[in-house]
Structures are given as structure tokens and as C-alpha cells.
Tab-separated table of C-alpha atoms and ligand atoms in Angstrom:
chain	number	residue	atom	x	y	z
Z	1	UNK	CA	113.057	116.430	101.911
Z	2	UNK	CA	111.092	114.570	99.306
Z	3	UNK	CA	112.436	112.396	96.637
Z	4	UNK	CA	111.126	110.784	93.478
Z	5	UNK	CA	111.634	107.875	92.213
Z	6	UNK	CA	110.136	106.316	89.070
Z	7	UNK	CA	108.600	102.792	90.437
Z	8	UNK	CA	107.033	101.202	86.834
Z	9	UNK	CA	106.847	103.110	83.706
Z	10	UNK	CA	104.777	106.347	84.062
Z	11	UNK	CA	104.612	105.769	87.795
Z	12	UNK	CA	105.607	107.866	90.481
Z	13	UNK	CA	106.507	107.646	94.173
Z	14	UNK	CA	106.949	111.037	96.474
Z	15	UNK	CA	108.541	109.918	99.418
Z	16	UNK	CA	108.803	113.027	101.841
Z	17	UNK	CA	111.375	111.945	104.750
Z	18	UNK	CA	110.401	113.635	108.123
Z	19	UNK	CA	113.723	113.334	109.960
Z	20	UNK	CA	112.926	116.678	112.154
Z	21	UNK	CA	109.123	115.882	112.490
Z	22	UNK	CA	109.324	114.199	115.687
Z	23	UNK	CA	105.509	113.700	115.909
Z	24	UNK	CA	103.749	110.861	113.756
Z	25	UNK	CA	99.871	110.549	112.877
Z	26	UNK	CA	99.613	113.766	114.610
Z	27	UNK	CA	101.282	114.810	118.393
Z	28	UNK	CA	99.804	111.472	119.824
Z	29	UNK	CA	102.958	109.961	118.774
Z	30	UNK	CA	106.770	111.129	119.243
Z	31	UNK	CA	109.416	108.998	117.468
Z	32	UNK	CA	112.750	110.641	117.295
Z	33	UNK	CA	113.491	108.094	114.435
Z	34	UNK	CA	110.806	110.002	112.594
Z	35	UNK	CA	108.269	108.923	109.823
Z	36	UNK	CA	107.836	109.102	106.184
Z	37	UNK	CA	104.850	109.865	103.665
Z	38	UNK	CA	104.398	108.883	100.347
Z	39	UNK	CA	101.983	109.768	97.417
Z	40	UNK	CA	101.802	108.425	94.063
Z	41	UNK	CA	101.239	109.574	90.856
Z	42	UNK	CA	100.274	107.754	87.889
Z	43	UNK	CA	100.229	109.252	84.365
Z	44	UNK	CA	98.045	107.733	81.939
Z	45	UNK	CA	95.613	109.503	79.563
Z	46	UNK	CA	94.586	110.965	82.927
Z	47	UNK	CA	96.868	111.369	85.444
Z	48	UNK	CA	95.947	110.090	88.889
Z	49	UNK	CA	97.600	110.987	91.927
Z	50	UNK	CA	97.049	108.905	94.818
Z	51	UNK	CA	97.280	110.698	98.558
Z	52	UNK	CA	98.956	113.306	99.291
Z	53	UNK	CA	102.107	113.929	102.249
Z	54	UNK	CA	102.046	115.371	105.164
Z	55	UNK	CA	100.899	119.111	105.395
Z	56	UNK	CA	104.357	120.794	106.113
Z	57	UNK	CA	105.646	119.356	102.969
Z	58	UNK	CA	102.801	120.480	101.047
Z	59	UNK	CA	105.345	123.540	99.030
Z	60	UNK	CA	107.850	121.195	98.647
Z	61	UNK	CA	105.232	118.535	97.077
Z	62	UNK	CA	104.006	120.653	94.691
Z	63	UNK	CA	107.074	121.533	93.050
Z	64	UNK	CA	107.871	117.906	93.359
Z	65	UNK	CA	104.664	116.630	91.131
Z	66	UNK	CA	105.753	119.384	88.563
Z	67	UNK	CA	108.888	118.473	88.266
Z	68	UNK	CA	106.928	115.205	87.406
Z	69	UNK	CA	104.172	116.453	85.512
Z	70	UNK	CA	105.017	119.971	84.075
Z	71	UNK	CA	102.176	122.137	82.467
Z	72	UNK	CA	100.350	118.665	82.316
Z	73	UNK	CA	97.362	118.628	84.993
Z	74	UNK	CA	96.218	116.209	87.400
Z	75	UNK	CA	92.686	115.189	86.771
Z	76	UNK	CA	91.971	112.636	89.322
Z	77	UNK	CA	92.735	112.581	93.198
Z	78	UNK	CA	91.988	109.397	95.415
Z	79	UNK	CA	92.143	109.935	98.326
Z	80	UNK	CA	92.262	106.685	100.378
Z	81	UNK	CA	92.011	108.292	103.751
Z	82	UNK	CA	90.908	111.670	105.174
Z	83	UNK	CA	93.790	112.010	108.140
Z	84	UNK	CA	95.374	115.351	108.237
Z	85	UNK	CA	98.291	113.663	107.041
Z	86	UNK	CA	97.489	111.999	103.915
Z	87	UNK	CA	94.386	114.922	102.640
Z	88	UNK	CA	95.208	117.931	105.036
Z	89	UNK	CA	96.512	119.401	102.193
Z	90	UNK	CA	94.058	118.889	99.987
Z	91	UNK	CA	93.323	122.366	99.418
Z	92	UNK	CA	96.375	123.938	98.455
Z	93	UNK	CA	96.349	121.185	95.966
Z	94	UNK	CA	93.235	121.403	94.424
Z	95	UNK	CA	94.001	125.145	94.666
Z	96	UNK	CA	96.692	124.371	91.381
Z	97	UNK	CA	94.622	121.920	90.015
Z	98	UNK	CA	90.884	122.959	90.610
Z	99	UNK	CA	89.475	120.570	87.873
Z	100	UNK	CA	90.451	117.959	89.362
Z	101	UNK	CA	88.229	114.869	90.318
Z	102	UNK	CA	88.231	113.556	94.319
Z	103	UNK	CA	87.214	110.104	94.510
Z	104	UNK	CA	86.634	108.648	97.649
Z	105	UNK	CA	84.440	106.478	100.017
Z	106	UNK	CA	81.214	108.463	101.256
Z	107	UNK	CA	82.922	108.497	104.515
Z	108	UNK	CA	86.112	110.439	103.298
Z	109	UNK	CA	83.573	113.038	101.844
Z	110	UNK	CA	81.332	113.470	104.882
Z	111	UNK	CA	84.504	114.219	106.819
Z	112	UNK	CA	86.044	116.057	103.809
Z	113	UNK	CA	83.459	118.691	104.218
Z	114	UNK	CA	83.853	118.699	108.248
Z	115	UNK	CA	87.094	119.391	107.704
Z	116	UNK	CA	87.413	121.967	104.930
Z	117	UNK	CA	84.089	123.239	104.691
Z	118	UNK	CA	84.369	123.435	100.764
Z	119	UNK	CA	81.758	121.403	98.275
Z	120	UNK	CA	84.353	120.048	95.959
Z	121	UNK	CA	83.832	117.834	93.161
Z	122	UNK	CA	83.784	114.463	94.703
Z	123	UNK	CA	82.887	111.070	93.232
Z	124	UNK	CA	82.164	108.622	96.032
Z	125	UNK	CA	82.934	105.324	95.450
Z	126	UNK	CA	81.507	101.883	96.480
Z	127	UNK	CA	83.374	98.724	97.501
Z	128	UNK	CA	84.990	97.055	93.785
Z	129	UNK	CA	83.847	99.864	92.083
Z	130	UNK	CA	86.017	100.583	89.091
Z	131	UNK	CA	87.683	103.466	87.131
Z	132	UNK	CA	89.282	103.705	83.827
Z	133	UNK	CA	91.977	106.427	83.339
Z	134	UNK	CA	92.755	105.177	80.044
Z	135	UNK	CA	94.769	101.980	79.927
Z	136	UNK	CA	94.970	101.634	83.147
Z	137	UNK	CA	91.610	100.612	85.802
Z	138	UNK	CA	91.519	101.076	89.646
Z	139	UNK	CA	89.478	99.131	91.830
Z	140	UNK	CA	88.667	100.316	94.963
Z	141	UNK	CA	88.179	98.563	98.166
Z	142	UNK	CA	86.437	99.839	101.152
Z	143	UNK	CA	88.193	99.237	104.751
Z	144	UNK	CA	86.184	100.790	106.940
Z	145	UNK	CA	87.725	100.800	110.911
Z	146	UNK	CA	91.283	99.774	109.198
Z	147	UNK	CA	91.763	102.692	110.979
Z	148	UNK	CA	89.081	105.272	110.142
Z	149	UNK	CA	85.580	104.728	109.173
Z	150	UNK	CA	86.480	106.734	105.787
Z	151	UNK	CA	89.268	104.210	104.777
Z	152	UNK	CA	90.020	102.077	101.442
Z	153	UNK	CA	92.598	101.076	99.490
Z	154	UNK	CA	93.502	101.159	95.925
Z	155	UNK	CA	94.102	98.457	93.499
Z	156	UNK	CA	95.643	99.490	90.189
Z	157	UNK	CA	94.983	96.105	88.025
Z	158	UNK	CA	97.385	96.852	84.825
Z	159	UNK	CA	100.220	97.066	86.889
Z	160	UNK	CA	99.249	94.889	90.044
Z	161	UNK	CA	99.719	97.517	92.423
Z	162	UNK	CA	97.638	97.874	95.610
Z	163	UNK	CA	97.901	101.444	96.954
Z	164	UNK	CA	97.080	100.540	100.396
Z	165	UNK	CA	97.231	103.877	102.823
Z	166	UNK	CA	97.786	103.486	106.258
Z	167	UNK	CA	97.521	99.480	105.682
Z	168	UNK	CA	101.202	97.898	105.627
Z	169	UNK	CA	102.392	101.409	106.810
Z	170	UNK	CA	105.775	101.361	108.917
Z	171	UNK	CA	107.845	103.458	110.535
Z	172	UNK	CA	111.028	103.109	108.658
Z	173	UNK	CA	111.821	106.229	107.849
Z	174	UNK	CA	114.587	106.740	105.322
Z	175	UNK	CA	115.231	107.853	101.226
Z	176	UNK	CA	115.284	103.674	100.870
Z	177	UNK	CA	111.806	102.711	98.899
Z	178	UNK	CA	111.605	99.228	98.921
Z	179	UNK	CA	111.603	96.416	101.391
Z	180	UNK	CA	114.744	94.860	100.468
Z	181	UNK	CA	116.740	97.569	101.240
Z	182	UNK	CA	116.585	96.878	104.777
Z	183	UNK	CA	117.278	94.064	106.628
Z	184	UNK	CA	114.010	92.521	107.351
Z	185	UNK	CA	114.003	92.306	110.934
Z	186	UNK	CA	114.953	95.690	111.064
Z	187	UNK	CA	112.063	96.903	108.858
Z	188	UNK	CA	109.716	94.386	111.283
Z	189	UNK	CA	110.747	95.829	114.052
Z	190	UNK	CA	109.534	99.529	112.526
Z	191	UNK	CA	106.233	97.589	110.927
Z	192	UNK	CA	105.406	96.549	114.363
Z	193	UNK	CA	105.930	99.216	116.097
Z	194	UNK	CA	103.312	101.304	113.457
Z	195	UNK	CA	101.403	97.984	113.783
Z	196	UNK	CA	100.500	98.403	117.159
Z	197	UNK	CA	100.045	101.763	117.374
Z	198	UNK	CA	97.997	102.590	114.640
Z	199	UNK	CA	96.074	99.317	113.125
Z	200	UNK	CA	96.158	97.247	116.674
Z	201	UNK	CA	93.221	98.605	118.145
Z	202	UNK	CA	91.587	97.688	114.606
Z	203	UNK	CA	92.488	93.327	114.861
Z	204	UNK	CA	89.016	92.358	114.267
Z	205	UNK	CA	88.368	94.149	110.970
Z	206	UNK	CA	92.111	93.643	110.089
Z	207	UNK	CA	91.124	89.672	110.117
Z	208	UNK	CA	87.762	89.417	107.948
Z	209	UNK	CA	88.891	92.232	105.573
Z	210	UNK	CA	92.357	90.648	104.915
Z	211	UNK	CA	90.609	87.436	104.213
Z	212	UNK	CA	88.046	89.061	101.723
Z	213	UNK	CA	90.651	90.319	99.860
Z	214	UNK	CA	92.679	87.383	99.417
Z	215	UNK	CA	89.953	86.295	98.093
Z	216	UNK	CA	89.752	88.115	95.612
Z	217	UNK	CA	93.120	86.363	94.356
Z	218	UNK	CA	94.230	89.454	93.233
Z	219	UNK	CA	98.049	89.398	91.577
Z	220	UNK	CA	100.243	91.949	93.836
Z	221	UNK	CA	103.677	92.792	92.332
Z	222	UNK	CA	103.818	95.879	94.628
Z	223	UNK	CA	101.905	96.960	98.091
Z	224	UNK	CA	102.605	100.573	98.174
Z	225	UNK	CA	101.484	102.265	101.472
Z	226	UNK	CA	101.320	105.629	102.517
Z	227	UNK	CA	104.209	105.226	105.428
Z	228	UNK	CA	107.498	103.663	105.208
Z	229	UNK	CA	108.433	101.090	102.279
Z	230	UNK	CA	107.138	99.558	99.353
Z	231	UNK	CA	107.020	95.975	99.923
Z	232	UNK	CA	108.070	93.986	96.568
Z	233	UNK	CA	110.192	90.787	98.045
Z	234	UNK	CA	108.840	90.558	101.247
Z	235	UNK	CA	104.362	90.463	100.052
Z	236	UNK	CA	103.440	87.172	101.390
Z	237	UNK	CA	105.906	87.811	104.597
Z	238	UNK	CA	104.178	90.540	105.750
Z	239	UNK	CA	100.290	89.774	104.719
Z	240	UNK	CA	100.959	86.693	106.664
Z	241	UNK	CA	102.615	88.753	109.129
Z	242	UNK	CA	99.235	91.201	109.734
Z	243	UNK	CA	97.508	87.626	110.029
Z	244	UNK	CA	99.278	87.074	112.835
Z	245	UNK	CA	99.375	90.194	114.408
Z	246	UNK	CA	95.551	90.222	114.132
Z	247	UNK	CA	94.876	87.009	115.671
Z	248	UNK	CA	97.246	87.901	118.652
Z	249	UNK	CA	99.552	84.802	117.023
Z	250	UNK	CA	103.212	86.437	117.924
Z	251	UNK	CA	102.993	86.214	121.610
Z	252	UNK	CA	106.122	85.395	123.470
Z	253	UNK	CA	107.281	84.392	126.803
Z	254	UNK	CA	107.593	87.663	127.782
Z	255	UNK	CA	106.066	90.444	130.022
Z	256	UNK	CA	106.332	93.791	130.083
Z	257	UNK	CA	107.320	95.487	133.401
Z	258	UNK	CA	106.309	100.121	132.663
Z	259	UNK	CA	107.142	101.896	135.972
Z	260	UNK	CA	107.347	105.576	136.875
Z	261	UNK	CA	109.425	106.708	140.267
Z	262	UNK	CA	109.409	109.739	142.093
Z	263	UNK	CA	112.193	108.592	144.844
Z	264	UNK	CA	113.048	105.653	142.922
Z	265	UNK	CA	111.149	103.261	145.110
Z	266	UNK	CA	108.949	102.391	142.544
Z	267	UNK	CA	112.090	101.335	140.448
Z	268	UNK	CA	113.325	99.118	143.196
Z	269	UNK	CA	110.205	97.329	143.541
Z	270	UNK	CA	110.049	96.841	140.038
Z	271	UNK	CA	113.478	95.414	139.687
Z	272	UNK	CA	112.966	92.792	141.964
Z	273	UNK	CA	109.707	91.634	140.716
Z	274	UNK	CA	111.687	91.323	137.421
Z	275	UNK	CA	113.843	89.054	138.969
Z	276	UNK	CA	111.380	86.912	140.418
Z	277	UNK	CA	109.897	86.741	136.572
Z	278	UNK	CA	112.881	86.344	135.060
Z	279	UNK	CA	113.851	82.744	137.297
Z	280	UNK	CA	110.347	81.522	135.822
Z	281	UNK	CA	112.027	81.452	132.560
Z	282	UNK	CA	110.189	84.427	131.083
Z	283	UNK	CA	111.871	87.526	128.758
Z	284	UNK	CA	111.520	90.381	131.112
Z	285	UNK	CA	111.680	94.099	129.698
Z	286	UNK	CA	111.419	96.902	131.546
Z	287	UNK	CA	110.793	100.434	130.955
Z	288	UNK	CA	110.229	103.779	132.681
Z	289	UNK	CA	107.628	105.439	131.360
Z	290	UNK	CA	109.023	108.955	132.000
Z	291	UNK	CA	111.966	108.199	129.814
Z	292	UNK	CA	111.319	105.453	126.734
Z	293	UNK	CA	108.792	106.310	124.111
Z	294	UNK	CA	105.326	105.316	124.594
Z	295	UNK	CA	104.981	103.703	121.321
Z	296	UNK	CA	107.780	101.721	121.845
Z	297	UNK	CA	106.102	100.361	125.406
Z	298	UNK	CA	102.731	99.779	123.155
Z	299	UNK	CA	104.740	97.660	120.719
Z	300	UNK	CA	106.391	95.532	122.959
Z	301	UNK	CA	103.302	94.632	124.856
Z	302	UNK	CA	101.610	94.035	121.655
Z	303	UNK	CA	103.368	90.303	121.732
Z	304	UNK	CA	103.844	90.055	125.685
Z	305	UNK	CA	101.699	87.777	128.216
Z	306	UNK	CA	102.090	89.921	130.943
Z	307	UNK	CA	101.523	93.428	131.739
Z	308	UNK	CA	102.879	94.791	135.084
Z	309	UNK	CA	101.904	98.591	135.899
Z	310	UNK	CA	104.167	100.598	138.566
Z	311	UNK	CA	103.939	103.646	140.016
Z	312	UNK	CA	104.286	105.755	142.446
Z	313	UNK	CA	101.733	107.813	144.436
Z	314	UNK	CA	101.140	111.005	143.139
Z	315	UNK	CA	98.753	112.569	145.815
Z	316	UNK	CA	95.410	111.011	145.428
Z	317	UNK	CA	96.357	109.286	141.934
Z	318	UNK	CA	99.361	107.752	139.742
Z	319	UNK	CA	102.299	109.511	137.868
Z	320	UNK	CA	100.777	111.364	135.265
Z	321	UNK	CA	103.190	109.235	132.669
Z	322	UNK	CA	101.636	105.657	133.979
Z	323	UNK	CA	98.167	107.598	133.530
Z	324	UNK	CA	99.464	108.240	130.018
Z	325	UNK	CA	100.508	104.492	129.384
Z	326	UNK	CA	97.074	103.123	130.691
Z	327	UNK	CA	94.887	105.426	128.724
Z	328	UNK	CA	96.969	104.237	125.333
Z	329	UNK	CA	96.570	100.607	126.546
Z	330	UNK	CA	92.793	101.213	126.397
Z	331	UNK	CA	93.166	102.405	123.259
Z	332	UNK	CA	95.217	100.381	121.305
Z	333	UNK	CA	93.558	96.872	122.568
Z	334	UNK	CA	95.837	94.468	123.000
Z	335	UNK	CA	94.395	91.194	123.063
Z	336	UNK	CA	94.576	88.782	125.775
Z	337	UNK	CA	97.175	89.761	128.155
Z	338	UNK	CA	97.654	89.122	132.463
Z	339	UNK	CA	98.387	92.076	134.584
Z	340	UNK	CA	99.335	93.192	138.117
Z	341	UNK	CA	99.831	96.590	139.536
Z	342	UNK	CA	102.628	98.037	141.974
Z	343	UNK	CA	104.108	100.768	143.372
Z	344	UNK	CA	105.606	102.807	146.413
Z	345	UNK	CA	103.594	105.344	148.845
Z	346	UNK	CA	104.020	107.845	150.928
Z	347	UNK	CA	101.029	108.509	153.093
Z	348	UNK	CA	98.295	107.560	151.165
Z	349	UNK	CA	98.104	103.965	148.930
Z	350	UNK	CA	94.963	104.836	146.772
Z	351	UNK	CA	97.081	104.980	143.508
Z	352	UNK	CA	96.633	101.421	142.562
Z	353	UNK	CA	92.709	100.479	142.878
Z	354	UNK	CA	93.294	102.823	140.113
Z	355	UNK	CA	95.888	101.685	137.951
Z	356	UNK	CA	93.768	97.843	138.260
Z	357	UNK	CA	90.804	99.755	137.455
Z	358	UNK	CA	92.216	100.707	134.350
Z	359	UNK	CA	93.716	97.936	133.605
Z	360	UNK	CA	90.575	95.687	133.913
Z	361	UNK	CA	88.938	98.473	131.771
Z	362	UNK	CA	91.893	97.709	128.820
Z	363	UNK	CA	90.377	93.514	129.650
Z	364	UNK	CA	93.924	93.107	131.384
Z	365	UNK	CA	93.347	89.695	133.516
Z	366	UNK	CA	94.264	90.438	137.019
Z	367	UNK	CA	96.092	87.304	138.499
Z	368	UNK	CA	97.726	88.883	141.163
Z	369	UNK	CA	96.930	91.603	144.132
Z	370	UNK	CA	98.559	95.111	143.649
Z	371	UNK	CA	101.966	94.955	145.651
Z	372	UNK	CA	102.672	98.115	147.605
Z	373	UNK	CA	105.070	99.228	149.988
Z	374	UNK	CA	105.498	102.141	152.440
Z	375	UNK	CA	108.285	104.766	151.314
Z	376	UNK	CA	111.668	102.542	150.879
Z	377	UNK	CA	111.431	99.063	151.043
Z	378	UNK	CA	113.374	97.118	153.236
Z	379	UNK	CA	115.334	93.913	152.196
Z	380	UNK	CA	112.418	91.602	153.308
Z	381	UNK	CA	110.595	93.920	151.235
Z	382	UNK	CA	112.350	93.515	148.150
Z	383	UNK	CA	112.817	89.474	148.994
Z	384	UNK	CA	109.000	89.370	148.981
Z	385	UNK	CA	108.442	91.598	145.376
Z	386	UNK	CA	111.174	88.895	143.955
Z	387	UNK	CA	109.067	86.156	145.210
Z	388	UNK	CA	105.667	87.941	143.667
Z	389	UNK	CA	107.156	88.137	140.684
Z	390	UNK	CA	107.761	84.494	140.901
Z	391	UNK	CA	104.111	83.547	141.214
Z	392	UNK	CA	102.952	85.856	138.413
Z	393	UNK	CA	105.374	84.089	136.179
Z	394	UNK	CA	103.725	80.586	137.379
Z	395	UNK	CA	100.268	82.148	136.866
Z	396	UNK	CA	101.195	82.538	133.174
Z	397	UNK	CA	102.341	79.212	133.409
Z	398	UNK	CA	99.216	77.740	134.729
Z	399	UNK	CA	97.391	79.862	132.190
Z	400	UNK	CA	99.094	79.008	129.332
Z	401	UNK	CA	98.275	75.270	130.099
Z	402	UNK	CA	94.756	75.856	129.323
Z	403	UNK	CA	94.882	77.990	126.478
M	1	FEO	FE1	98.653	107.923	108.180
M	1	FEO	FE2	95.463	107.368	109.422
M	1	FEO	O1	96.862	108.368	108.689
């Protein structure tokens, strides 16, 4: 489904609601809440449309900008960001509008023509450089690495509307356009969750480009991204918000415990060690990696101190699903966290030099040994995981003091 919904006079927002399509930014990520896309279109002596929605909607879009538009044609296309899901339907669209303009960063066109293999007419564009569509100017901003190297964003000056892509994106997925239609922690909860799956890994260049934009001082009545909301009450909330996410400034009292068990051994272990954490005074979650969604276990480690790591052994290695977790871990950065590994064994205990190994590879601080046990563990057993998950609670504790 895709609605419309008139935002300012002679603007646009398409807002196609995925409720079926389970994956998000491509198959890396499953979200059985779903995601949204939105484009804009703004009609001015020219008419501009800004990004497109994902490809399956592409028919649907179509008829949805002429509903819009009628017999009148789009001349210009900016396209903020190259991902499948914002330009992979690019050509059916400029297949009903073929004069139309592209403008985008040099990037966006280098990958353009990687992707579609078609010289179209594109205008690069360099960071602040300007267009006039008739009343209205866009500047354009360059982001590069907020996430691709082809990104930018969109400032519509007239109107003070920044038309900011992937940037302030969320997962809230829903026919509700604007911020205030949600309850906020509801809609932070689906901001962080995009957050630290998609911009995370991206905290450095989040920090100075944020900062050269404010200042530019620019006037921002609307942030319109290309996921989720439009944020109109709620601006300064969530630019200070990124700030903080950037700079690693929401961290908690809290570790996350991600296990995987064959014979539930695994589980046990990591139950107790939760304990032990837990009588330090920390927020303990816990979550089996076979069963919650990984991006879900990436945003609540996002603003944890600790990391713990379980699995069982899986012949010569770790549950495929752990392998999963640890590989996105690498990816997605998070800054400054403490780890440990754990698990059960059957015969052979070489699953966790691994599992550290990865760890130190994501710059996880190991403060503790990996704690392993043969098969079932006895009560002793499970005494002694409480009582390591004791000290790695007053490890954070001793680190903290220094920070
Ligand atoms: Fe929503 Fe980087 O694409």
C-alpha cells in the first residue's frame, strides 16, 4: 500500500507501507514489524521528485505520482542515495519520464552506471551546490559514509525542509506520517533500532557531519527521511538524540547476555551467569539467538556495557546463529563495550578461542576467561557461572571508575 498525503502546499509525500515485506535494506535484515519508504514530490515550475520506494512498489508508485501529477511530467530526480531501495527503480521511472534530469553526488552516478549499465542524463552535484526549480532552491549536502560513499541529503530552503534519506530513518512502519503520532518512546525505540543497524557502524562521520551542518544554522520546519516518520515536533529531540548515539552517550547499566543451545546447556549456563550480573546491580537481557531478531540483539547492545557470547559446540566451531551475531557485531561497531565468552561441549571445547577471537576483532574488551563446561553442568557448576557473572559485573564496575 502507498498513501499520499499533501505535507505543505504543492508538496507531496508517498509513503509505501511494507507490512508483508519482512526484509529491510535488503535480506540482511528481517523485521516482522516491517518497514516503510517514502519519496517526495515537489511541484513547482519544475517538478522535483525526491527518491523513489522500494522496487516491489514501483507499479503501485507510478500510478501514485499520477494521481499527483497527471499528464504533467517530472523534470528533475534527486536521488540522495543509490541503495536498491531508494533508486532500484530508477529505470522503470525514467522509462515514463525519459527527460527527466538525475542529480546526484558523483558517487551515486559511478554506482548508477554499475548498477544499470545505462548513460542517463545525470547532473552531479557538489557539497552546497544549489538548484532553482522556480521559486523554490535545493541545496545539497554531501554525506559521504552516512551510510554509503554516494550519500547526501537535500535541503529545500523556501519551505525549510531537509530531505534527509537514510539519515533520521526509523523503523516505524505504519500509514502515520509524522512524529507526533506516536508516542515518542515508542517511535525511539523503532529509531534506534534502524539506528544501530544501519547508521551505527557510521558514528564517526555521523559526529563531524552533524556538526557541519548545524552550522550552517539552517531553519528546519520538517526532516523528512526516506524510512519511517517525518519528524516536525520532535527536530531538536532527535538531532540531539543522533549526537548521542554517535558519541556512544546512551550507555546503560546493562549487558547483553546472546546464547544459542543445542541441549540447552548453553541456556543453563547462561542463566546463571545472569544471575550473578544481575546481584551486581546491572539490567540483564538475554536472548537466544536462534529465536529473537538479530537487529533487535544489535540494538540493545548498541547502549549496553557488556557483551556476553554463548554457545554451544558445533563440531569444530560455534552455532551457526552466534557466528551470525558476531559477524554483525563486526559490522555494525559498537563502541566501547566488555565481553566474555561461554558455552557447553561435548567432546571437543575449541568453539570459544573463536567466539573471543571475534569478539576482540569487533574491539570487544575481554575482562574475563571463556567459561566452559563439559555436557550438563552440575550444581557446583552452575554455583560457579553465578559467581562469574558476579565478577564480570564488578569488572564493569572497576571500569567504569576510570572512565
Ligand atoms: Fe534505505 Fe541505504 O538505503
Amino acid at each position: 500500500m502507498i498513501q499520499t498525503k499533501l505535507i505543505r502546499e504543492n508538496i507531496y509525500s508517498f509513503k509505501a507501507i511494507g507490512y508483508l515485506d519482512l526484509d529491510f535494506h535488503g535480506c540482511i535484515f528481517r523485521n516482522e514489524e516491517g518497514a516503510s519508504y517514502n519519496s517526495y514530490i515537489v511541484i513547482d515550475e519544475q517538478v522535483t521528485l525526491i527518491d523513489l520506494v522500494d522496487q516491489p512498489f514501483m507499479d503501485e508508485f507510478i500510478r501514485r505520482i499520477k494521481e499527483v501529477l497527471g499528464d504533467r511530467k517530472i523534470d528533475n530526480i534527486i536521488i540522495n542515495h543509490v541503495e536498491p531501495d531508494h533508486a532500484g527503480g530508477f529505470e522503470q521511472l525514467r522509462a515514463e519520464y525519459p527527460e527527466s534530469i538525475c542529480f546526484c553526488s558523483s558517487e551515486a552516478k559511478k554506482s548508477m552506471l554499475q548498477m544499470f549499465f545505462k548513460q542517463h542524463e545525470f547532473e552531479t552535484v557538489k557539497n552546497l551546490e544549489t538548484i532553482t526549480t522556480g521559486k523554490y532552491t535545493f541545496t545539497f549536502v554531501l554525506t559521504p559514509f552516512i551510510h554509503w560513499p554516494d550519500n547526501m541529503i537535500a535541503y529545500l530552503n523556501e519551505e525549510r525542509i531537509l530531505f534527509s534519506n537514510d539519515a533520521f530513518g526509523s523503523l516505524a512502519n505504519s500509514n502515520k506520517f509524522y512524529d507526533d503520532e506516536y508516542e515518542y518512546s515508542e517511535l525511539i525505540r523503532h529509531t534506534k533500532e534502524y539506528y544501530a543497524n544501519i547508521v551505527q557502524p557510521c558514528n564517526r562521520f555521523v559526529q563531524t557531519k552533524l556538526q557541519e551542518i548545524l552550522d550552517l544554522n539552517l531553519e528546519l520546519d520538517l526532516i523528512c527521511p526516506a524510512h519511517g516518520v517525518i519528524w516536525r515536533k520532535h527536530i531538536t529531540d532527535i538531532i540531539n538524540q543522533y549526537i548521542r548515539w554517535a558519541k556512544n552517550g546512551d550507555v546503560k547499566d546493562k549487558v547483553i547476555i546472546v546464547y544459542d543451545t543445542i541441549w540447552d546447556n548453553t541456556e543453563l549456563i547462561a542463566n546463571e551467569i545472569a544471575v550473578g550480573i544481575a546481584n551486581r546491580g546491572f539490567e540483564v537481557r538475554i536472548f537466544n539467538a536462534s529465536k529473537h531478531r538479530k537487529s533487535l540483539i544489535m540494538s540493545e547492545i548498541m547502549d549496553a556495557r557488556g557483551i556476553l557470547v554463548g554457545s554451544s559446540n558445533f563440531n569444530n566451531t560455534m552455532s551457526p546463529q552466534i557466528a551470525d551475531v558476531l559477524e554483525r557485531i563486526i559490522a555494525l561497531k559498537p563502541l566501547n563495550k566488555v565481553g566474555m565468552a561461554f558455552g557447553s561441549y561435548g567432546w571437543a571445547d575449541v568453539h570459544l578461542n573463536r567466539i573471543e577471537s571475534r569478539l576482540k576483532e569487533a574491539n570487544v574488551q575481554i575482562v574475563q576467561h571463556a567459561l566452559y563446561e563439559n555436557f550438563t553442568p552440575d550444581e557446583a557448576q552452575l554455583i560457579y557461572a553465578k559467581e562469574v557473572g558476579e565478577k564480570f559485573g564488578k569488572k564493569i564496575e572497576e571500569l567504569k571508575s576510570y572512565d
